PDB file of C-alpha atoms in Angstrom:
ATOM      1  CA  MET H   7       0.000   0.000   0.000  1.00 43.00           C
ATOM      2  CA  TRP H   8       1.379   3.385  -0.974  1.00 46.00           C
ATOM      3  CA  GLY H   9       2.448   5.735   1.782  1.00 53.00           C
ATOM      4  CA  SER H  10       1.979   3.279   4.637  1.00 46.00           C
ATOM      5  CA  GLU H  11       5.471   2.018   5.346  1.00 48.00           C
ATOM      6  CA  ALA H  12       6.809   2.239   8.870  1.00 47.00           C
ATOM      7  CA  VAL H  13       9.141   5.061   9.792  1.00 50.00           C
ATOM      8  CA  SER H  14      12.610   3.618   9.310  1.00 63.00           C
ATOM      9  CA  GLU H  15      15.912   4.163   7.617  1.00 91.00           C
ATOM     10  CA  THR H  16      15.198   5.497   4.139  1.00 93.00           C
ATOM     11  CA  HIS H  17      17.608   6.497   1.424  1.00 95.00           C
ATOM     12  CA  VAL H  18      16.907   8.959  -1.383  1.00 95.00           C
ATOM     13  CA  HIS H  19      19.008   9.441  -4.486  1.00 95.00           C
ATOM     14  CA  GLU H  20      18.521  11.911  -7.346  1.00 95.00           C
ATOM     15  CA  PHE H  21      19.797  10.734 -10.735  1.00 93.00           C
ATOM     16  CA  ALA H  22      21.285  12.556 -13.701  1.00 91.00           C
ATOM     17  CA  SER H  23      19.797   9.870 -15.940  1.00 87.00           C
ATOM     18  CA  SER H  24      17.849   9.932 -19.169  1.00 90.00           C
ATOM     19  CA  ALA H  25      15.388   7.371 -17.751  1.00 91.00           C
ATOM     20  CA  ILE H  26      15.163   7.643 -13.944  1.00 95.00           C
ATOM     21  CA  THR H  27      14.916  10.820 -11.887  1.00 94.00           C
ATOM     22  CA  ARG H  28      14.807   9.583  -8.300  1.00 96.00           C
ATOM     23  CA  ALA H  29      15.046   6.503  -6.084  1.00 97.00           C
ATOM     24  CA  LEU H  30      13.762   5.991  -2.556  1.00 97.00           C
ATOM     25  CA  TYR H  31      14.790   2.865  -0.653  1.00 97.00           C
ATOM     26  CA  SER H  32      13.179   1.731   2.625  1.00 96.00           C
ATOM     27  CA  GLU H  33      15.297  -0.668   4.666  1.00 95.00           C
ATOM     28  CA  ALA H  34      12.414  -1.771   6.913  1.00 95.00           C
ATOM     29  CA  ALA H  35      10.114  -2.611   4.012  1.00 96.00           C
ATOM     30  CA  ALA H  36      12.885  -3.611   1.556  1.00 97.00           C
ATOM     31  CA  THR H  37      11.116  -1.555  -1.108  1.00 97.00           C
ATOM     32  CA  LEU H  38      12.640   0.496  -3.878  1.00 97.00           C
ATOM     33  CA  ASP H  39      10.556   3.290  -5.402  1.00 97.00           C
ATOM     34  CA  LEU H  40      11.725   4.626  -8.750  1.00 96.00           C
ATOM     35  CA  TRP H  41      10.435   7.758 -10.460  1.00 95.00           C
ATOM     36  CA  TYR H  42      10.808   7.695 -14.246  1.00 93.00           C
ATOM     37  CA  LYS H  43      11.205  10.726 -16.533  1.00 91.00           C
ATOM     38  CA  GLY H  44       7.687  10.269 -17.887  1.00 86.00           C
ATOM     39  CA  GLY H  45       6.292  10.775 -14.376  1.00 86.00           C
ATOM     40  CA  ASP H  46       5.512   7.156 -13.485  1.00 91.00           C
ATOM     41  CA  ARG H  47       6.489   5.794 -10.088  1.00 94.00           C
ATOM     42  CA  TYR H  48       7.161   2.091  -9.610  1.00 95.00           C
ATOM     43  CA  ARG H  49       7.607   0.252  -6.324  1.00 97.00           C
ATOM     44  CA  TYR H  50       9.790  -2.876  -6.340  1.00 98.00           C
ATOM     45  CA  PHE H  51       9.423  -5.341  -3.448  1.00 98.00           C
ATOM     46  CA  ASP H  52      11.915  -7.468  -1.467  1.00 98.00           C
ATOM     47  CA  VAL H  53      14.903  -5.594  -2.846  1.00 98.00           C
ATOM     48  CA  PRO H  54      18.102  -6.072  -0.816  1.00 97.00           C
ATOM     49  CA  ILE H  55      19.972  -2.909   0.123  1.00 97.00           C
ATOM     50  CA  ALA H  56      22.996  -4.145  -1.864  1.00 97.00           C
ATOM     51  CA  ILE H  57      20.924  -3.844  -5.063  1.00 98.00           C
ATOM     52  CA  TYR H  58      20.011  -0.240  -4.190  1.00 97.00           C
ATOM     53  CA  GLN H  59      23.667   0.553  -3.467  1.00 97.00           C
ATOM     54  CA  ARG H  60      24.751  -0.919  -6.814  1.00 97.00           C
ATOM     55  CA  LEU H  61      21.987   1.016  -8.587  1.00 97.00           C
ATOM     56  CA  ILE H  62      23.108   4.390  -7.282  1.00 96.00           C
ATOM     57  CA  SER H  63      26.717   3.691  -8.257  1.00 96.00           C
ATOM     58  CA  ALA H  64      25.944   2.191 -11.679  1.00 95.00           C
ATOM     59  CA  PRO H  65      27.271   4.066 -14.740  1.00 95.00           C
ATOM     60  CA  SER H  66      23.773   3.819 -16.260  1.00 94.00           C
ATOM     61  CA  ALA H  67      20.834   3.626 -13.857  1.00 95.00           C
ATOM     62  CA  GLY H  68      18.392   2.717 -16.647  1.00 94.00           C
ATOM     63  CA  GLU H  69      20.534  -0.158 -17.885  1.00 96.00           C
ATOM     64  CA  TYR H  70      21.035  -1.448 -14.346  1.00 97.00           C
ATOM     65  CA  VAL H  71      17.291  -1.381 -13.640  1.00 96.00           C
ATOM     66  CA  ASN H  72      16.518  -3.194 -16.905  1.00 96.00           C
ATOM     67  CA  ARG H  73      19.160  -5.864 -16.283  1.00 97.00           C
ATOM     68  CA  GLU H  74      19.185  -6.376 -12.496  1.00 97.00           C
ATOM     69  CA  ILE H  75      15.884  -5.157 -11.051  1.00 98.00           C
ATOM     70  CA  LYS H  76      12.974  -5.495 -13.487  1.00 96.00           C
ATOM     71  CA  PRO H  77      13.532  -9.212 -14.238  1.00 97.00           C
ATOM     72  CA  HIS H  78      13.986 -10.209 -10.585  1.00 97.00           C
ATOM     73  CA  TYR H  79      11.670  -8.175  -8.335  1.00 98.00           C
ATOM     74  CA  ARG H  80       7.893  -7.846  -8.216  1.00 97.00           C
ATOM     75  CA  CYS H  81       6.630  -4.323  -8.779  1.00 95.00           C
ATOM     76  CA  GLU H  82       3.525  -2.167  -8.817  1.00 95.00           C
ATOM     77  CA  ILE H  83       2.962   1.100 -10.598  1.00 92.00           C
ATOM     78  CA  GLU H  84       1.494   3.921  -8.564  1.00 87.00           C
ATOM     79  CA  GLU H  85      -1.893   4.974  -9.803  1.00 77.00           C
ATOM     80  CA  ARG H  86      -1.777   8.412 -11.330  1.00 67.00           C
ATOM     81  CA  ARG H  87      -2.983  11.034  -8.936  1.00 54.00           C
ATOM     82  CA  ARG H  88      -6.212  12.535 -10.070  1.00 48.00           C
ATOM     83  CA  ARG H  89      -7.613  15.942  -9.363  1.00 49.00           C
ATOM     84  CA  PHE H  90     -11.179  15.766  -8.167  1.00 51.00           C
ATOM     85  CA  ARG H  91     -13.262  18.809  -8.733  1.00 49.00           C
ATOM     86  CA  PRO H  92     -16.439  19.432  -6.797  1.00 55.00           C
ATOM     87  CA  GLY H  93     -19.477  18.788  -8.975  1.00 50.00           C
TER      88      GLY H  93
END
């Protein structure tokens, strides 16, 4: 569930990447949230911290995600936030 993780050690990294803008890793939940240039946010589950550490030091974050994260970890895309206007 989005936004419900326990308060714990979290790590945030901003990328200078053509594909990924930001990563947020929660140690307690072992989740990795990635924000993509197009605005989508994906949450990957059961990701070890070593994978996050390799991601932030990879020469190409997009290539690393495609090769080492997407094929191995379950993920969910965050539903787009909608603006509700009073009727």
